[in-house]
Amino acid sequence: MTADVISRIRRAQEAMTASGVDGLVVTPSADLRYLTGYAATALERLTALVLPADGDAVLVVPTLERAEASRCAAADSGVDILTHDETDNAHALVGDRLKGAATVAVDDHMWASRLLALQAAMPEAEMAVAGRLLADLRMIKGPDEAASLRDAGAAIDRVHRRMAEFLRVGRTEREIADDIARAIVEEGHATADFTIVGSGPNGASPHHSVSDRVVETGDSVVIDIGGATADGYCSDSTRTYVVGAEPSQEVRDYYSVLLAAQRAQCDYAKPGVTAESVDRVGRDIITEGGYGERFIHRTGHGIGLETHEEPYIVEGNQLPLKPGMAFSIEPGIYLPGRSGARIEDIVLVTEWGIERLNTTPRDLVLLEG
Ligand code: ZN
Ligand code: ZN
Ligand code: ZN
């Protein structure tokens, strides 16, 4: 399925006009992939979508990458490719295309050295970042994107369902993570992007990756994993497991609070409520349960072509939810030096509420060990 990049480019132009941006330059990034379908890597030679608010888009690429670039959705849909040879001044080529532009916006992840070179090529133009403008577009997923996120969610759920194969007493976090990474690809992702295996006390560190710690009987283990589909859409789901023995009373106590919070947040989220209020609904329950100080991160992040993108589900974000937004609801409780737990589902805002894209059991999952 080819993404309808032409309508995305058109919407970007409308947004540029509305915000007084005359030209847009997007280098390899999720933004470029969104607008062109081109999953290029940022290298020393310039690759960029150059888009005037009023006029035709052009994809500027090194001559040696013309063949590769011409396979992307934008090229397929008629966007011209403009090549530069090894000794050409590629930035001047961009300046030429945007001649007369008073304000030029660039993607947030453009290399600083490129931005300076572009600025030198367009000394009259005022430069700005395009992050806000592009995030507003990317935040609302179209039906094709929703379908890809659903596929990604189902694929990561299949990996969680296989966890008894990997997570056993006596194995190191690293061994477990290596097996999970293989399973992420086996179950339908093109890439395994991250595998957090936080066993015992390591579960209290939300962004713990892996270590050589050996899983012990009775450990609770936070498994937070994700990958990307062939068309670039990401999965991200966390479950907390207990291996080889019943969980301790301490773990059971805080887990029941966490489960109630996550459920309440999923029941609450719907179009019109603000992002920060989704965070508050869960935080209030965790605070009443006595663990407010132990929920040390925001509730969630948007997801799409990047694992973390807008909207962020965090205090201070008054953005009202809209149908088509996709984000994580992932409260956690962390007791430093002891253990931790997190429950994470990706949800898609519908007309009435949300659809959960992860559906494996959310209780503490007891594995034989
Ligand atoms: Zn995270
Ligand atoms: Zn996660
Ligand atoms: Zn996440």
PDB file of N, CA and C in Angstrom, residues 96-162:
ATOM      1  N   ASP A  96      18.182  28.134  -4.665  1.00  0.00           N
ATOM      2  CA  ASP A  96      17.621  28.475  -5.971  1.00  0.00           C
ATOM      3  C   ASP A  96      16.136  28.151  -6.046  1.00  0.00           C
ATOM      4  N   ARG A  97      15.800  26.957  -5.557  1.00  0.00           N
ATOM      5  CA  ARG A  97      14.395  26.512  -5.615  1.00  0.00           C
ATOM      6  C   ARG A  97      13.494  27.387  -4.753  1.00  0.00           C
ATOM      7  N   LEU A  98      14.062  27.947  -3.690  1.00  0.00           N
ATOM      8  CA  LEU A  98      13.241  28.734  -2.755  1.00  0.00           C
ATOM      9  C   LEU A  98      13.555  30.227  -2.873  1.00  0.00           C
ATOM     10  N   LYS A  99      14.028  30.618  -4.041  1.00  0.00           N
ATOM     11  CA  LYS A  99      14.420  32.016  -4.240  1.00  0.00           C
ATOM     12  C   LYS A  99      13.257  32.957  -3.879  1.00  0.00           C
ATOM     13  N   GLY A 100      13.548  33.973  -3.106  1.00  0.00           N
ATOM     14  CA  GLY A 100      12.522  34.957  -2.756  1.00  0.00           C
ATOM     15  C   GLY A 100      11.741  34.612  -1.504  1.00  0.00           C
ATOM     16  N   ALA A 101      11.955  33.424  -0.950  1.00  0.00           N
ATOM     17  CA  ALA A 101      11.224  33.041   0.263  1.00  0.00           C
ATOM     18  C   ALA A 101      11.707  33.886   1.437  1.00  0.00           C
ATOM     19  N   ALA A 102      10.763  34.495   2.172  1.00  0.00           N
ATOM     20  CA  ALA A 102      11.148  35.324   3.317  1.00  0.00           C
ATOM     21  C   ALA A 102      11.350  34.463   4.557  1.00  0.00           C
ATOM     22  N   THR A 103      10.526  33.439   4.706  1.00  0.00           N
ATOM     23  CA  THR A 103      10.660  32.540   5.857  1.00  0.00           C
ATOM     24  C   THR A 103      10.779  31.098   5.368  1.00  0.00           C
ATOM     25  N   VAL A 104      11.836  30.439   5.808  1.00  0.00           N
ATOM     26  CA  VAL A 104      12.059  29.041   5.426  1.00  0.00           C
ATOM     27  C   VAL A 104      12.118  28.198   6.702  1.00  0.00           C
ATOM     28  N   ALA A 105      11.297  27.171   6.754  1.00  0.00           N
ATOM     29  CA  ALA A 105      11.304  26.286   7.921  1.00  0.00           C
ATOM     30  C   ALA A 105      12.012  24.984   7.570  1.00  0.00           C
ATOM     31  N   VAL A 106      12.754  24.461   8.534  1.00  0.00           N
ATOM     32  CA  VAL A 106      13.476  23.199   8.331  1.00  0.00           C
ATOM     33  C   VAL A 106      13.048  22.196   9.396  1.00  0.00           C
ATOM     34  N   ASP A 107      13.202  20.908   9.066  1.00  0.00           N
ATOM     35  CA  ASP A 107      12.826  19.877  10.048  1.00  0.00           C
ATOM     36  C   ASP A 107      13.694  20.011  11.305  1.00  0.00           C
ATOM     37  N   ASP A 108      13.119  19.666  12.443  1.00  0.00           N
ATOM     38  CA  ASP A 108      13.791  19.855  13.745  1.00  0.00           C
ATOM     39  C   ASP A 108      15.084  19.077  13.876  1.00  0.00           C
ATOM     40  N   HIS A 109      15.220  18.000  13.088  1.00  0.00           N
ATOM     41  CA  HIS A 109      16.389  17.143  13.267  1.00  0.00           C
ATOM     42  C   HIS A 109      17.485  17.406  12.247  1.00  0.00           C
ATOM     43  N   MET A 110      17.314  18.443  11.442  1.00  0.00           N
ATOM     44  CA  MET A 110      18.349  18.762  10.457  1.00  0.00           C
ATOM     45  C   MET A 110      19.682  19.008  11.170  1.00  0.00           C
ATOM     46  N   TRP A 111      20.761  18.503  10.559  1.00  0.00           N
ATOM     47  CA  TRP A 111      22.094  18.744  11.129  1.00  0.00           C
ATOM     48  C   TRP A 111      22.348  20.250  11.212  1.00  0.00           C
ATOM     49  N   ALA A 112      22.951  20.681  12.291  1.00  0.00           N
ATOM     50  CA  ALA A 112      23.274  22.095  12.478  1.00  0.00           C
ATOM     51  C   ALA A 112      24.146  22.603  11.335  1.00  0.00           C
ATOM     52  N   SER A 113      25.074  21.766  10.872  1.00  0.00           N
ATOM     53  CA  SER A 113      25.976  22.189   9.790  1.00  0.00           C
ATOM     54  C   SER A 113      25.189  22.462   8.498  1.00  0.00           C
ATOM     55  N   ARG A 114      24.137  21.683   8.272  1.00  0.00           N
ATOM     56  CA  ARG A 114      23.300  21.889   7.080  1.00  0.00           C
ATOM     57  C   ARG A 114      22.519  23.190   7.180  1.00  0.00           C
ATOM     58  N   LEU A 115      21.968  23.401   8.374  1.00  0.00           N
ATOM     59  CA  LEU A 115      21.178  24.617   8.564  1.00  0.00           C
ATOM     60  C   LEU A 115      22.047  25.843   8.277  1.00  0.00           C
ATOM     61  N   LEU A 116      23.293  25.813   8.757  1.00  0.00           N
ATOM     62  CA  LEU A 116      24.192  26.945   8.519  1.00  0.00           C
ATOM     63  C   LEU A 116      24.507  27.077   7.036  1.00  0.00           C
ATOM     64  N   ALA A 117      24.686  25.951   6.353  1.00  0.00           N
ATOM     65  CA  ALA A 117      24.979  25.998   4.917  1.00  0.00           C
ATOM     66  C   ALA A 117      23.766  26.540   4.143  1.00  0.00           C
ATOM     67  N   LEU A 118      22.566  26.144   4.578  1.00  0.00           N
ATOM     68  CA  LEU A 118      21.357  26.651   3.918  1.00  0.00           C
ATOM     69  C   LEU A 118      21.210  28.144   4.145  1.00  0.00           C
ATOM     70  N   GLN A 119      21.501  28.541   5.390  1.00  0.00           N
ATOM     71  CA  GLN A 119      21.399  29.950   5.724  1.00  0.00           C
ATOM     72  C   GLN A 119      22.330  30.785   4.850  1.00  0.00           C
ATOM     73  N   ALA A 120      23.542  30.240   4.626  1.00  0.00           N
ATOM     74  CA  ALA A 120      24.506  30.947   3.773  1.00  0.00           C
ATOM     75  C   ALA A 120      24.011  31.000   2.338  1.00  0.00           C
ATOM     76  N   ALA A 121      23.270  29.967   1.926  1.00  0.00           N
ATOM     77  CA  ALA A 121      22.767  29.929   0.547  1.00  0.00           C
ATOM     78  C   ALA A 121      21.537  30.826   0.371  1.00  0.00           C
ATOM     79  N   MET A 122      20.872  31.149   1.488  1.00  0.00           N
ATOM     80  CA  MET A 122      19.671  32.006   1.429  1.00  0.00           C
ATOM     81  C   MET A 122      19.783  33.101   2.480  1.00  0.00           C
ATOM     82  N   PRO A 123      20.759  34.011   2.303  1.00  0.00           N
ATOM     83  CA  PRO A 123      21.028  34.989   3.366  1.00  0.00           C
ATOM     84  C   PRO A 123      19.829  35.900   3.682  1.00  0.00           C
ATOM     85  N   GLU A 124      18.920  36.042   2.718  1.00  0.00           N
ATOM     86  CA  GLU A 124      17.776  36.943   2.925  1.00  0.00           C
ATOM     87  C   GLU A 124      16.681  36.281   3.760  1.00  0.00           C
ATOM     88  N   ALA A 125      16.676  34.950   3.790  1.00  0.00           N
ATOM     89  CA  ALA A 125      15.551  34.247   4.415  1.00  0.00           C
ATOM     90  C   ALA A 125      15.722  34.144   5.923  1.00  0.00           C
ATOM     91  N   GLU A 126      14.597  34.240   6.612  1.00  0.00           N
ATOM     92  CA  GLU A 126      14.597  33.983   8.046  1.00  0.00           C
ATOM     93  C   GLU A 126      14.332  32.490   8.226  1.00  0.00           C
ATOM     94  N   MET A 127      15.167  31.832   9.017  1.00  0.00           N
ATOM     95  CA  MET A 127      15.024  30.380   9.186  1.00  0.00           C
ATOM     96  C   MET A 127      14.223  30.070  10.453  1.00  0.00           C
ATOM     97  N   ALA A 128      13.432  29.020  10.376  1.00  0.00           N
ATOM     98  CA  ALA A 128      12.622  28.603  11.525  1.00  0.00           C
ATOM     99  C   ALA A 128      12.573  27.084  11.561  1.00  0.00           C
ATOM    100  N   VAL A 129      12.102  26.525  12.673  1.00  0.00           N
ATOM    101  CA  VAL A 129      11.932  25.068  12.706  1.00  0.00           C
ATOM    102  C   VAL A 129      10.481  24.717  12.369  1.00  0.00           C
ATOM    103  N   ALA A 130      10.344  23.585  11.711  1.00  0.00           N
ATOM    104  CA  ALA A 130       9.031  23.163  11.207  1.00  0.00           C
ATOM    105  C   ALA A 130       8.360  22.134  12.107  1.00  0.00           C
ATOM    106  N   GLY A 131       8.961  21.875  13.261  1.00  0.00           N
ATOM    107  CA  GLY A 131       8.464  20.799  14.127  1.00  0.00           C
ATOM    108  C   GLY A 131       6.986  20.910  14.465  1.00  0.00           C
ATOM    109  N   ARG A 132       6.568  22.090  14.889  1.00  0.00           N
ATOM    110  CA  ARG A 132       5.166  22.290  15.292  1.00  0.00           C
ATOM    111  C   ARG A 132       4.224  21.990  14.118  1.00  0.00           C
ATOM    112  N   LEU A 133       4.569  22.610  12.980  1.00  0.00           N
ATOM    113  CA  LEU A 133       3.741  22.482  11.779  1.00  0.00           C
ATOM    114  C   LEU A 133       3.610  21.012  11.358  1.00  0.00           C
ATOM    115  N   LEU A 134       4.731  20.289  11.365  1.00  0.00           N
ATOM    116  CA  LEU A 134       4.698  18.901  10.905  1.00  0.00           C
ATOM    117  C   LEU A 134       4.087  17.978  11.956  1.00  0.00           C
ATOM    118  N   ALA A 135       4.311  18.281  13.239  1.00  0.00           N
ATOM    119  CA  ALA A 135       3.725  17.448  14.302  1.00  0.00           C
ATOM    120  C   ALA A 135       2.203  17.525  14.241  1.00  0.00           C
ATOM    121  N   ASP A 136       1.679  18.715  13.967  1.00  0.00           N
ATOM    122  CA  ASP A 136       0.222  18.856  13.880  1.00  0.00           C
ATOM    123  C   ASP A 136      -0.356  17.957  12.790  1.00  0.00           C
ATOM    124  N   LEU A 137       0.375  17.801  11.707  1.00  0.00           N
ATOM    125  CA  LEU A 137      -0.093  16.911  10.638  1.00  0.00           C
ATOM    126  C   LEU A 137       0.069  15.458  11.047  1.00  0.00           C
ATOM    127  N   ARG A 138       1.249  15.130  11.540  1.00  0.00           N
ATOM    128  CA  ARG A 138       1.571  13.716  11.823  1.00  0.00           C
ATOM    129  C   ARG A 138       0.779  13.155  12.998  1.00  0.00           C
ATOM    130  N   MET A 139       0.319  14.032  13.882  1.00  0.00           N
ATOM    131  CA  MET A 139      -0.402  13.591  15.072  1.00  0.00           C
ATOM    132  C   MET A 139      -1.722  12.895  14.735  1.00  0.00           C
ATOM    133  N   ILE A 140      -2.363  13.329  13.666  1.00  0.00           N
ATOM    134  CA  ILE A 140      -3.659  12.750  13.299  1.00  0.00           C
ATOM    135  C   ILE A 140      -3.417  11.666  12.258  1.00  0.00           C
ATOM    136  N   LYS A 141      -3.578  10.422  12.678  1.00  0.00           N
ATOM    137  CA  LYS A 141      -3.282   9.314  11.779  1.00  0.00           C
ATOM    138  C   LYS A 141      -4.431   9.071  10.805  1.00  0.00           C
ATOM    139  N   GLY A 142      -4.088   8.845   9.556  1.00  0.00           N
ATOM    140  CA  GLY A 142      -5.078   8.461   8.558  1.00  0.00           C
ATOM    141  C   GLY A 142      -5.391   6.976   8.693  1.00  0.00           C
ATOM    142  N   PRO A 143      -6.417   6.507   7.966  1.00  0.00           N
ATOM    143  CA  PRO A 143      -6.803   5.093   8.059  1.00  0.00           C
ATOM    144  C   PRO A 143      -5.663   4.127   7.720  1.00  0.00           C
ATOM    145  N   ASP A 144      -4.807   4.492   6.775  1.00  0.00           N
ATOM    146  CA  ASP A 144      -3.695   3.606   6.405  1.00  0.00           C
ATOM    147  C   ASP A 144      -2.683   3.522   7.545  1.00  0.00           C
ATOM    148  N   GLU A 145      -2.466   4.656   8.205  1.00  0.00           N
ATOM    149  CA  GLU A 145      -1.528   4.667   9.333  1.00  0.00           C
ATOM    150  C   GLU A 145      -2.099   3.899  10.520  1.00  0.00           C
ATOM    151  N   ALA A 146      -3.405   4.066  10.756  1.00  0.00           N
ATOM    152  CA  ALA A 146      -4.054   3.337  11.853  1.00  0.00           C
ATOM    153  C   ALA A 146      -3.921   1.833  11.618  1.00  0.00           C
ATOM    154  N   ALA A 147      -4.097   1.426  10.362  1.00  0.00           N
ATOM    155  CA  ALA A 147      -3.990  -0.002  10.039  1.00  0.00           C
ATOM    156  C   ALA A 147      -2.576  -0.503  10.320  1.00  0.00           C
ATOM    157  N   SER A 148      -1.572   0.288   9.986  1.00  0.00           N
ATOM    158  CA  SER A 148      -0.188  -0.122  10.233  1.00  0.00           C
ATOM    159  C   SER A 148       0.107  -0.202  11.729  1.00  0.00           C
ATOM    160  N   LEU A 149      -0.423   0.760  12.489  1.00  0.00           N
ATOM    161  CA  LEU A 149      -0.216   0.728  13.944  1.00  0.00           C
ATOM    162  C   LEU A 149      -0.910  -0.484  14.564  1.00  0.00           C
ATOM    163  N   ARG A 150      -2.070  -0.825  14.023  1.00  0.00           N
ATOM    164  CA  ARG A 150      -2.786  -2.025  14.498  1.00  0.00           C
ATOM    165  C   ARG A 150      -1.954  -3.284  14.230  1.00  0.00           C
ATOM    166  N   ASP A 151      -1.383  -3.372  13.035  1.00  0.00           N
ATOM    167  CA  ASP A 151      -0.529  -4.524  12.695  1.00  0.00           C
ATOM    168  C   ASP A 151       0.664  -4.593  13.642  1.00  0.00           C
ATOM    169  N   ALA A 152       1.282  -3.442  13.889  1.00  0.00           N
ATOM    170  CA  ALA A 152       2.449  -3.404  14.772  1.00  0.00           C
ATOM    171  C   ALA A 152       2.047  -3.844  16.177  1.00  0.00           C
ATOM    172  N   GLY A 153       0.908  -3.356  16.646  1.00  0.00           N
ATOM    173  CA  GLY A 153       0.425  -3.717  17.985  1.00  0.00           C
ATOM    174  C   GLY A 153       0.151  -5.208  18.098  1.00  0.00           C
ATOM    175  N   ALA A 154      -0.468  -5.770  17.079  1.00  0.00           N
ATOM    176  CA  ALA A 154      -0.774  -7.209  17.111  1.00  0.00           C
ATOM    177  C   ALA A 154       0.521  -8.017  17.100  1.00  0.00           C
ATOM    178  N   ALA A 155       1.518  -7.535  16.362  1.00  0.00           N
ATOM    179  CA  ALA A 155       2.789  -8.259  16.274  1.00  0.00           C
ATOM    180  C   ALA A 155       3.518  -8.248  17.620  1.00  0.00           C
ATOM    181  N   ILE A 156       3.507  -7.106  18.303  1.00  0.00           N
ATOM    182  CA  ILE A 156       4.218  -7.064  19.594  1.00  0.00           C
ATOM    183  C   ILE A 156       3.432  -7.861  20.639  1.00  0.00           C
ATOM    184  N   ASP A 157       2.110  -7.906  20.509  1.00  0.00           N
ATOM    185  CA  ASP A 157       1.313  -8.741  21.422  1.00  0.00           C
ATOM    186  C   ASP A 157       1.688 -10.217  21.271  1.00  0.00           C
ATOM    187  N   ARG A 158       1.949 -10.648  20.048  1.00  0.00           N
ATOM    188  CA  ARG A 158       2.337 -12.050  19.840  1.00  0.00           C
ATOM    189  C   ARG A 158       3.667 -12.347  20.545  1.00  0.00           C
ATOM    190  N   VAL A 159       4.545 -11.355  20.585  1.00  0.00           N
ATOM    191  CA  VAL A 159       5.815 -11.560  21.292  1.00  0.00           C
ATOM    192  C   VAL A 159       5.558 -11.680  22.796  1.00  0.00           C
ATOM    193  N   HIS A 160       4.724 -10.800  23.344  1.00  0.00           N
ATOM    194  CA  HIS A 160       4.417 -10.901  24.781  1.00  0.00           C
ATOM    195  C   HIS A 160       3.779 -12.263  25.100  1.00  0.00           C
ATOM    196  N   ARG A 161       2.930 -12.763  24.200  1.00  0.00           N
ATOM    197  CA  ARG A 161       2.289 -14.062  24.472  1.00  0.00           C
ATOM    198  C   ARG A 161       3.298 -15.208  24.506  1.00  0.00           C
ATOM    199  N   ARG A 162       4.438 -14.998  23.879  1.00  0.00           N
ATOM    200  CA  ARG A 162       5.479 -16.039  23.864  1.00  0.00           C
ATOM    201  C   ARG A 162       6.488 -15.892  25.003  1.00  0.00           C
TER     202      ARG A 162
END
